[in-house]
Tab-separated table of C-alpha atoms and ligand atoms in Angstrom:
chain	number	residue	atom	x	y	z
A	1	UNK	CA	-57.119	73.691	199.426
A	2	UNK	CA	-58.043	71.176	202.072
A	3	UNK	CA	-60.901	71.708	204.707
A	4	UNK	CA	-61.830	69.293	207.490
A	5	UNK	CA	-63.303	69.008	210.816
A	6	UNK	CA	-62.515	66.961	213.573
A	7	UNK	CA	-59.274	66.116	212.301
A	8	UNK	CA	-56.623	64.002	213.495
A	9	UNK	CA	-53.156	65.804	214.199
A	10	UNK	CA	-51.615	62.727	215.228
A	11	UNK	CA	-49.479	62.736	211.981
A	12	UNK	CA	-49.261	66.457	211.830
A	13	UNK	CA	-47.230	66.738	215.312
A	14	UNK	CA	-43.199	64.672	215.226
A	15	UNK	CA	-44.172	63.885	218.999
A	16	UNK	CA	-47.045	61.707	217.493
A	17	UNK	CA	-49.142	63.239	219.944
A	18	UNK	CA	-53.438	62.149	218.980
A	19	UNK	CA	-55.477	64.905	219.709
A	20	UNK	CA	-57.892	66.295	217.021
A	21	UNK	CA	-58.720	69.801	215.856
A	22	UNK	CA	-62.037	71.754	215.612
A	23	UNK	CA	-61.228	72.458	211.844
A	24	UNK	CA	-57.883	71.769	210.012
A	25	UNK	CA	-57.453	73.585	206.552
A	26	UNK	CA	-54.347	73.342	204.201
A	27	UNK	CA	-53.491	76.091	201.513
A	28	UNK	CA	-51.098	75.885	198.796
A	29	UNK	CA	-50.615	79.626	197.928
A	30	UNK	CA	-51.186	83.042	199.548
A	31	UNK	CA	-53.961	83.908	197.806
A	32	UNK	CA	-55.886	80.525	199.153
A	33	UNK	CA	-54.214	81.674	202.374
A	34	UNK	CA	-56.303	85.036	202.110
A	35	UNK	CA	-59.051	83.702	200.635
A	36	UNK	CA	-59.471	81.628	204.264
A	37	UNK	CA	-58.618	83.816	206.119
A	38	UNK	CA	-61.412	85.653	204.733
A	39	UNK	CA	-64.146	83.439	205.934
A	40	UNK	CA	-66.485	84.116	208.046
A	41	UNK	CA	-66.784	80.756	209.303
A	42	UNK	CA	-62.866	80.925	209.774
A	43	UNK	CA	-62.186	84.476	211.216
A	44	UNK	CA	-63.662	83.971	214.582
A	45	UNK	CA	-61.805	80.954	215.359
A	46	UNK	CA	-58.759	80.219	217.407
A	47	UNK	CA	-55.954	79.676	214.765
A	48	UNK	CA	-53.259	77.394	214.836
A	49	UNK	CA	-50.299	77.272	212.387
A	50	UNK	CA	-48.553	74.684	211.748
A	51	UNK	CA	-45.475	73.595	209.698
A	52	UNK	CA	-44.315	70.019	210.149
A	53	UNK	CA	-45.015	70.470	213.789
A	54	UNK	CA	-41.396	69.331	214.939
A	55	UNK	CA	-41.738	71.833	218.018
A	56	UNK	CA	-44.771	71.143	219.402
A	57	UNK	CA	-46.354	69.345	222.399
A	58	UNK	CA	-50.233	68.350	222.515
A	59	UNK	CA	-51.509	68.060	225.498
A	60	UNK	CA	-55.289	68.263	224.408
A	61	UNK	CA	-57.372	68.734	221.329
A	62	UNK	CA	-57.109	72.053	219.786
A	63	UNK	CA	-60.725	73.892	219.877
A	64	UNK	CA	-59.819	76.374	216.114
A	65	UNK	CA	-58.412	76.157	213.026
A	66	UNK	CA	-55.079	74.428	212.088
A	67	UNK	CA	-53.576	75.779	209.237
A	68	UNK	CA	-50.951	73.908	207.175
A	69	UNK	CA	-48.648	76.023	205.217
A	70	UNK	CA	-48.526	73.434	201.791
A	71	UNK	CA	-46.861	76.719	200.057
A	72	UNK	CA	-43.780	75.150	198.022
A	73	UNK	CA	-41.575	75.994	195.689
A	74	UNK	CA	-37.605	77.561	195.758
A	75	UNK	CA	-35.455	79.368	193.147
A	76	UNK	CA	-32.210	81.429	192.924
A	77	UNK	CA	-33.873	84.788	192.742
A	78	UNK	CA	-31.190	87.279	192.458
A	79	UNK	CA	-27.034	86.857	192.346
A	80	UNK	CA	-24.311	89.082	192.301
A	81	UNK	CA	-20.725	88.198	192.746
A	82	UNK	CA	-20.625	87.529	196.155
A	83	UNK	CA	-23.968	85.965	197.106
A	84	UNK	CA	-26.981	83.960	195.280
A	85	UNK	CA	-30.594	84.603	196.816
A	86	UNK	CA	-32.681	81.709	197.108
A	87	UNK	CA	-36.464	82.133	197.873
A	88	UNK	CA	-38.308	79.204	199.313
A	89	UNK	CA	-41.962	78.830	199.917
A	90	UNK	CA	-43.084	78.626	203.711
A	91	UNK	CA	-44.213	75.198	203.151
A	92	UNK	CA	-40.850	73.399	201.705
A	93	UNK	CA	-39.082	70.820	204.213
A	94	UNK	CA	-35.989	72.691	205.460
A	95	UNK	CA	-33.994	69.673	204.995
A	96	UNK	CA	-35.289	70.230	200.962
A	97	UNK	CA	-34.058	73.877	200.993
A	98	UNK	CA	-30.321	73.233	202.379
A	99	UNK	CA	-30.211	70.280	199.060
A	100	UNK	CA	-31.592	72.776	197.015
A	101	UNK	CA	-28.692	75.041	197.823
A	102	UNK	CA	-26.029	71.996	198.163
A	103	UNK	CA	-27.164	71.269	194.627
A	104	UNK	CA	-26.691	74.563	193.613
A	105	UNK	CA	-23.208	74.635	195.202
A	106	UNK	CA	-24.326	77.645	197.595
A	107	UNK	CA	-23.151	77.997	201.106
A	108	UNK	CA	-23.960	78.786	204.168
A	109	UNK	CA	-26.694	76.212	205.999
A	110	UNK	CA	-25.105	73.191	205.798
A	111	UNK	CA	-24.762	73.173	209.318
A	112	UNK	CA	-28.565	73.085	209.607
A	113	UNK	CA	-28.578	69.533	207.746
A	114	UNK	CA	-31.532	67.686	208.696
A	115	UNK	CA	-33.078	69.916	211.147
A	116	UNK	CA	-36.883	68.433	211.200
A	117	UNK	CA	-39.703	71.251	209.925
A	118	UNK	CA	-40.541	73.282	207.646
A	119	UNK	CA	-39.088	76.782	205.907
A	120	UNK	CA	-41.646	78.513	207.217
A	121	UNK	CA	-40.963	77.857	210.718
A	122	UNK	CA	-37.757	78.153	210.962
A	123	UNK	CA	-37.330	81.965	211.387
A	124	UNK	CA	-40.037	81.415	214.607
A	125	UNK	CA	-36.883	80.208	216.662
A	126	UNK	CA	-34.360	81.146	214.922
A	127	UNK	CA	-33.030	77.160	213.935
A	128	UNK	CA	-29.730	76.425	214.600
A	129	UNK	CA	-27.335	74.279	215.096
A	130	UNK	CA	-23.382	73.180	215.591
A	131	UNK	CA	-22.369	76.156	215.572
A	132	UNK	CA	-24.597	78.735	212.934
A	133	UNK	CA	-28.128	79.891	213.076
A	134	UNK	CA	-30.631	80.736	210.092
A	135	UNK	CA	-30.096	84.592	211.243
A	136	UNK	CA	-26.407	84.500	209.508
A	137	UNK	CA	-28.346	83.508	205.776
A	138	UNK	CA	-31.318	84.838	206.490
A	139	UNK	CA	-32.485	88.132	204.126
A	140	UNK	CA	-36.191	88.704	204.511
A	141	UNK	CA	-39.166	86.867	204.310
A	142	UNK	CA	-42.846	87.359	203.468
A	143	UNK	CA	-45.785	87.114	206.171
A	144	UNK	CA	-49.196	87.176	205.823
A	145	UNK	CA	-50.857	88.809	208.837
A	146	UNK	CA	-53.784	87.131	209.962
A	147	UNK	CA	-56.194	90.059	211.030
A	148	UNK	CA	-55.807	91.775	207.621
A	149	UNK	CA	-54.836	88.758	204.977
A	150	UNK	CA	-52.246	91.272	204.156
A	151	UNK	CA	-48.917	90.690	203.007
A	152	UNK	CA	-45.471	91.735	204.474
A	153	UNK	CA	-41.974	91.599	204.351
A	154	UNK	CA	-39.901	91.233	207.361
A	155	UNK	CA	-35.922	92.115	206.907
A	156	UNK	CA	-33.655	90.537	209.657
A	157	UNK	CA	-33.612	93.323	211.743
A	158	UNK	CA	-37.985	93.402	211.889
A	159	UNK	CA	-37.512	89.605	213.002
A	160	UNK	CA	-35.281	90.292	216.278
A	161	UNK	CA	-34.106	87.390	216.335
A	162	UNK	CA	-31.944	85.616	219.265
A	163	UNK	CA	-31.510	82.220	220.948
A	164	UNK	CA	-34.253	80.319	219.356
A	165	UNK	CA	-36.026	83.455	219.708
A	166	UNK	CA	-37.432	86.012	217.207
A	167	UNK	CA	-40.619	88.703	217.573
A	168	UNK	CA	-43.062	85.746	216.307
A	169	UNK	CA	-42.249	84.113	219.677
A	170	UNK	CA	-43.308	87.333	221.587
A	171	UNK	CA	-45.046	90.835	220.297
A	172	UNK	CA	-45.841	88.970	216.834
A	173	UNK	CA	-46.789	85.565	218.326
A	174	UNK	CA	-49.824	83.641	216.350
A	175	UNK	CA	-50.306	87.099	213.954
A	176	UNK	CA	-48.592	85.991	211.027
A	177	UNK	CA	-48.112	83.137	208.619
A	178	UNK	CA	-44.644	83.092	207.302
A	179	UNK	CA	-45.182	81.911	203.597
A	180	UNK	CA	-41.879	82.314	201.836
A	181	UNK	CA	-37.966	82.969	203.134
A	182	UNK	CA	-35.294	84.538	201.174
A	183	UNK	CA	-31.902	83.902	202.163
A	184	UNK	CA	-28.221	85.014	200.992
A	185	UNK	CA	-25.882	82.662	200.547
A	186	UNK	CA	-22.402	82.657	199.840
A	187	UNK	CA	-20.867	81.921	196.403
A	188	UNK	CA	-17.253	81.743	198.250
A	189	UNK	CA	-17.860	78.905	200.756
A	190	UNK	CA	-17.043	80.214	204.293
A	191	UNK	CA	-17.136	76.888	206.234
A	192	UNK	CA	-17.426	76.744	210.113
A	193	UNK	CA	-16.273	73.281	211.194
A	194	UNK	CA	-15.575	74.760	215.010
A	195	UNK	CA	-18.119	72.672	216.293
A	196	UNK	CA	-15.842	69.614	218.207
A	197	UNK	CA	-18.306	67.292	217.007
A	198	UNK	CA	-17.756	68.376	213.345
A	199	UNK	CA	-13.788	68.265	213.873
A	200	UNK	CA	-14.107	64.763	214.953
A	201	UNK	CA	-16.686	63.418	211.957
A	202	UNK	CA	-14.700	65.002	209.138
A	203	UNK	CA	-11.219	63.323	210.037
A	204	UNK	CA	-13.559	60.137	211.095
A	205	UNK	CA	-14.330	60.393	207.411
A	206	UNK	CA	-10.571	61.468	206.577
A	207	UNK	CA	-11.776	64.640	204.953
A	208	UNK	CA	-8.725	66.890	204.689
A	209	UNK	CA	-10.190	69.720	202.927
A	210	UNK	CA	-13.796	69.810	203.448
A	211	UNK	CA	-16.400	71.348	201.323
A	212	UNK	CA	-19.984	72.174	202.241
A	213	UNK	CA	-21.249	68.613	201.108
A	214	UNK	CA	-18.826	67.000	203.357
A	215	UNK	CA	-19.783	69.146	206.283
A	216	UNK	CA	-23.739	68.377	205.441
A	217	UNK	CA	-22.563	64.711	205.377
A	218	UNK	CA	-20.933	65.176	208.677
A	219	UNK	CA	-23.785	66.911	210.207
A	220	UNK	CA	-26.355	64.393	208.770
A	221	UNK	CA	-24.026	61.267	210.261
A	222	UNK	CA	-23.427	63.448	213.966
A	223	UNK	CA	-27.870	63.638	214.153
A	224	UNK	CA	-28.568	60.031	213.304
A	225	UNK	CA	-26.030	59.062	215.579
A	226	UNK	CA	-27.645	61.554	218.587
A	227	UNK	CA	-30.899	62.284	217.883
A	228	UNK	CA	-33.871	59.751	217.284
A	229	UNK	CA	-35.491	60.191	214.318
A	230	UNK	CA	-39.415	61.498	214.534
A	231	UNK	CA	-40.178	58.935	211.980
A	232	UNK	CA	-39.831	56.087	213.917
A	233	UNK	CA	-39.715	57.885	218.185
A	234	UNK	CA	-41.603	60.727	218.702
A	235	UNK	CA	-39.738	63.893	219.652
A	236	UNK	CA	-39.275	67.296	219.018
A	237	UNK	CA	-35.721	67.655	219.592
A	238	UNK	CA	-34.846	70.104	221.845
A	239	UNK	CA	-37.463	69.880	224.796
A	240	UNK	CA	-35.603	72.798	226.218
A	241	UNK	CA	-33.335	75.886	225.332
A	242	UNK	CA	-29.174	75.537	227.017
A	243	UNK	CA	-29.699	78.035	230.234
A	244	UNK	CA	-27.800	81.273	230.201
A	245	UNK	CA	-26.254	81.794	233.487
A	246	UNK	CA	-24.045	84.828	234.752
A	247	UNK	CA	-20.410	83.741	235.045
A	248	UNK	CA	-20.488	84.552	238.909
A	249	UNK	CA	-22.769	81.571	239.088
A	250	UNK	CA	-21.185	79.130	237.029
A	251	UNK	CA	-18.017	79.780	239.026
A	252	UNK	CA	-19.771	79.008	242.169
A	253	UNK	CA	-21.176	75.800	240.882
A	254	UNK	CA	-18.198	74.824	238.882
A	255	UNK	CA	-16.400	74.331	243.192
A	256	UNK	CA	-19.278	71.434	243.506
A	257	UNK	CA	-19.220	70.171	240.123
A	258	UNK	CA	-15.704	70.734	238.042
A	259	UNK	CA	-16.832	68.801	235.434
A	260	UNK	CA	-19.690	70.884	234.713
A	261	UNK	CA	-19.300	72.427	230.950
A	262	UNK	CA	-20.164	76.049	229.711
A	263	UNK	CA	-19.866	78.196	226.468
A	264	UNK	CA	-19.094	81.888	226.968
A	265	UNK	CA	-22.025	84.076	225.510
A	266	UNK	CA	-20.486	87.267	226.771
A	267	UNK	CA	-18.252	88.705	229.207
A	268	UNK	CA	-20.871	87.620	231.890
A	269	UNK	CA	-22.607	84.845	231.015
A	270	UNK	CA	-22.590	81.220	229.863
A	271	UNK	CA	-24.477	79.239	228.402
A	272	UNK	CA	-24.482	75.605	229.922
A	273	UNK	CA	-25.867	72.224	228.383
A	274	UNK	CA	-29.376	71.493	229.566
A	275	UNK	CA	-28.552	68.107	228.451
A	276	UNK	CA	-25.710	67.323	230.818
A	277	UNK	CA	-27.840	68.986	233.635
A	278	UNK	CA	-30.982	67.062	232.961
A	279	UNK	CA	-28.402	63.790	232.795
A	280	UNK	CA	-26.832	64.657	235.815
A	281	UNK	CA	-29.976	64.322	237.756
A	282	UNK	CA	-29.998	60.539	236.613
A	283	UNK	CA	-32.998	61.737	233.706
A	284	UNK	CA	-30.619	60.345	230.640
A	285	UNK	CA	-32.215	57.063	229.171
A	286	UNK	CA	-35.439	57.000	231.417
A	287	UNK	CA	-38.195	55.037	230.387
A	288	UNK	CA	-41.733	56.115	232.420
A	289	UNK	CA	-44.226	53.321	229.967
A	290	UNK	CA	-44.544	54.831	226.471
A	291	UNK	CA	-42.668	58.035	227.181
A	292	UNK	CA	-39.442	59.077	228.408
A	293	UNK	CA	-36.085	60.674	227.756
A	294	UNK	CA	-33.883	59.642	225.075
A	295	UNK	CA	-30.854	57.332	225.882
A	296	UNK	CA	-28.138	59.239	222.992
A	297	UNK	CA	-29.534	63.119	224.568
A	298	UNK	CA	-31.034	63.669	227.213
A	299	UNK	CA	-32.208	67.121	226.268
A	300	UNK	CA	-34.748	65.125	223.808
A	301	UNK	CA	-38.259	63.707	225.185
A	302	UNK	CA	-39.689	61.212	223.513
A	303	UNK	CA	-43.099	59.348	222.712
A	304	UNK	CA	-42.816	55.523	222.330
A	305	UNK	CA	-45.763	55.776	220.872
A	306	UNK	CA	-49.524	56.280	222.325
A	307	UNK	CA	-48.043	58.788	224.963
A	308	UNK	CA	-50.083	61.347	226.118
A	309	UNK	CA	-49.383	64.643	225.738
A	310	UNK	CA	-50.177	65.792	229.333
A	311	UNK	CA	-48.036	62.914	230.500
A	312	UNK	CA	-44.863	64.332	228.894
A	313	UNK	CA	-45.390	67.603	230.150
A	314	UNK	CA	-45.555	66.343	233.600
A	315	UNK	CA	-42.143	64.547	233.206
A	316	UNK	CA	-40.731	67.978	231.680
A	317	UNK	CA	-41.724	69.574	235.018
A	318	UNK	CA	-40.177	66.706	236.734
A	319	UNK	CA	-37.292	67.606	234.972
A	320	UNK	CA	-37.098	71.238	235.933
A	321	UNK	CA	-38.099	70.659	239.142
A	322	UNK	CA	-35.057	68.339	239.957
A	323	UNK	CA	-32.431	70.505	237.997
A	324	UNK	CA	-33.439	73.452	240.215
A	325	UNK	CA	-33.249	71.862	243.224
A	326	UNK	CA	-29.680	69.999	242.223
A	327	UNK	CA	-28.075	73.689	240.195
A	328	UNK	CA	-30.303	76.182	241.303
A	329	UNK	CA	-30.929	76.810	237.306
A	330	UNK	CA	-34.478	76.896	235.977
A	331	UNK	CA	-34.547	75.333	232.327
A	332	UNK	CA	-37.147	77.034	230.209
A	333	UNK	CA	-39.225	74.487	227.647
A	334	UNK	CA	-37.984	75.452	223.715
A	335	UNK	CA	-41.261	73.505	222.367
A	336	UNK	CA	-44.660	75.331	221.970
A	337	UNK	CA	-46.612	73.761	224.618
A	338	UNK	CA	-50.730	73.669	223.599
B	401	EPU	N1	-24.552	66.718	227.060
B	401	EPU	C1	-24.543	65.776	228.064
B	401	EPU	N2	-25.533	64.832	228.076
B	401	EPU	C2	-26.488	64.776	227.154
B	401	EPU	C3	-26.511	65.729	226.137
B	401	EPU	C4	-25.539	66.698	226.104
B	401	EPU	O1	-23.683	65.783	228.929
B	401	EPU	O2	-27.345	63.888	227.244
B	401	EPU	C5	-23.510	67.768	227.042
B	401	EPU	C6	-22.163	67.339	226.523
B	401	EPU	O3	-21.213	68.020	227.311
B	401	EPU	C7	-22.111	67.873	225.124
B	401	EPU	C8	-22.913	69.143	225.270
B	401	EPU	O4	-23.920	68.820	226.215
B	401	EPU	O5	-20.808	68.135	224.732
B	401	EPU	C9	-23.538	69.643	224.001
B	401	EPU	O6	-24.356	68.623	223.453
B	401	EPU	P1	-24.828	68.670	221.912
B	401	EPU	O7	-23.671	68.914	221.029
B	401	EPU	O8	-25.651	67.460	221.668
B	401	EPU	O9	-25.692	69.986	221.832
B	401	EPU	P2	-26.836	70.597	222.789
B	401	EPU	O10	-26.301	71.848	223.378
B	401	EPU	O11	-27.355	69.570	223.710
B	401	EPU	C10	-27.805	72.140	220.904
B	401	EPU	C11	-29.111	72.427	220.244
B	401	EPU	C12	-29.468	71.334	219.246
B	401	EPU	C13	-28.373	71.260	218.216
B	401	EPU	C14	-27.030	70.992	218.915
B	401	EPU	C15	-25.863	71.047	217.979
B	401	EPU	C16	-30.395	73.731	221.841
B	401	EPU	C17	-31.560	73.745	222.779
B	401	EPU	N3	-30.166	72.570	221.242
B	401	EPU	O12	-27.959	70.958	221.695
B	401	EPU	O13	-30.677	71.710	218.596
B	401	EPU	O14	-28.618	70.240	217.264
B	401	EPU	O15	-26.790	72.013	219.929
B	401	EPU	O16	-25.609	72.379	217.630
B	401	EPU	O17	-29.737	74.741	221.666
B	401	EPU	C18	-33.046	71.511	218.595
B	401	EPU	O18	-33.096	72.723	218.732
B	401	EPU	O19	-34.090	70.803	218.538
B	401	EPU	C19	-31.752	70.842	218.546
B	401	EPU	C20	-31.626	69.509	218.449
């Protein structure tokens, strides 16, 4: 276990945001966990948890506790047949867990290749990408509630999860700490290459027959290409979440703009790209100093380094300010903004 005060976050945030915490404390298991919890020094604080904060703006220091889920550790738990259960401790780099299962020939999250954070945080928004989401592998996991130090287990249905969207977003939010995931995974590879961007990679790479380490490959070579990596530009990926709009609308704004694109979500709605919205507006590729948005994806905000947080969420309202006015569409931040 790890206690300090006054702490710098700066390399505990991918935005590379430098603000300091009251206390910061990191715990390796769940009983350390409880044992913190327990505290008295500890309960009465504000508490923050964080993973490998990769969706999370600063914008000032954090009066509480940060705690760092350092829980690690993953194993097949359970197979049958048809599926292998793989347990991971909240703590593990995601991008760990889907090698883990790539090495253990298991399907099922390749897609979600290289998606910055931790396990733990990934059920929070549901992670996803070209084309699944953690709620098609996802089994249960374990939570320690804060209040109680008590531990529970969540099935998928408990977690309610949507759109980068689960109950630890909303009636859960800050009350738990998720220390391990359990997820079921596919022994009979089911891939999903639908993703255009996937297509395109694989015969790039003149993959006929592609198996889950191709796709991985594919998806790792489509985010270095798009997406700047934390390590050397701040970000958080995803500054916002793709609007969903009703149809109606999108056919009225399709007359002014026929180039605009749009999924279907259902028989109503759509879901369009923030990211050609915000680019539309002339955002794509701006530099404001040490900040701006990135030149590859314009849904991405980034931190040239010594940015402010404050100064980044002023640009993000910029941003939503100008898409409204142009669409009419209000784009709603993904990040957690403190
Ligand atoms: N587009 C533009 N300009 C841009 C960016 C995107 O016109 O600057 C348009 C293009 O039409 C493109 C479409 O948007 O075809 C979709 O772009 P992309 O494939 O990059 O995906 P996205 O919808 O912008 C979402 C996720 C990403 C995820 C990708 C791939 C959200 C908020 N974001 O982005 O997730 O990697 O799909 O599945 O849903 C994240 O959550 O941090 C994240 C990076």
């Amino acid at each position: 276990m790890k206690f300090e005060s006054d702490f710098s976050l700066k390399s505990y945030n991918t935005f590379g945001i430098d603000v300091k915490a009251k206390h910061f404390a990191r715990f390796d298991s769940v009983q350390e966990l409880q044992e913190l919890l327990q505290r008295p020094e500890i309960r009465e604080e504000n508490k923050l948890i964080l993973g490998g904060g990769s969706n999370v703006l600063f914008t000032k220091d954090f009066d509480g506790i940060v705690l760092l889920n350092g829980i690690k550790g993953m194993e097949v738990v359970r197979e049958d047949e048809e599926f292998a259960y793989v347990r991971a401790g909240g703590g593990e780099v995601w991008h760990n867990l889907v090698l883990f299962c790539l090495e253990h020939n298991l399907g099922g999250i390749e897609n979600l290749s290289l998606i910055p954070g931790t396990v733990g945080a990934a059920p929070l928004q549901n992670i996803g990408a070209y084309g699944v989401e953690l709620k098609d592998v996802f089994y249960e996991l374990e939570a320690v509630e804060l209040a109680t130090g008590e531990l529970h287990t969540f099935d998928g249905e408990a977690c309610r999860f949507g759109y980068r969207e689960s109950v630890f977003k909303h009636e859960a939010k800050g009350e738990y700490i998720v220390t391990a995931v359990v997820l079921k995974l596919h022994k009979q590879h089911q891939l999903n290459t639908s993703y255009g961007a996937i297509k395109t990679t694989l015969e790039e790479m003149q993959v006929q027959q592609p198996t889950i380490h191709d796709v991985s490959a594919a998806v790792c070579h489509i985010r270095r290409s798009k997406l700047p990596d934390p390590a050397q530009i701040g970000n958080a990926g995803s500054f916002f979440k793709n609007p969903e709009i009703p149809t109606l609308l999108f056919d009225v704004l399709k007359v002014k703009h026929p180039d605009m694109p749009a999924y279907p979500v259902s028989g109503t709605t759509v879901k369009v790209p923030a990211g050609w919205l915000i680019e539309q507006c002339g955002w794509k590729g701006k530099v404001i100093g040490n900040y701006g948005v990135h030149k590859n994806q314009a849904l991405v905000l980034v931190n040239y380094g010594g940015a402010e947080g404050e100064k980044v969420l002023a640009l993000a309202h910029d941003i939503i300010q100008s898409v409204q006015e142009k669409f009419g569409i209000v784009l709603q931040p993904e990040v957690n903004i403190l």
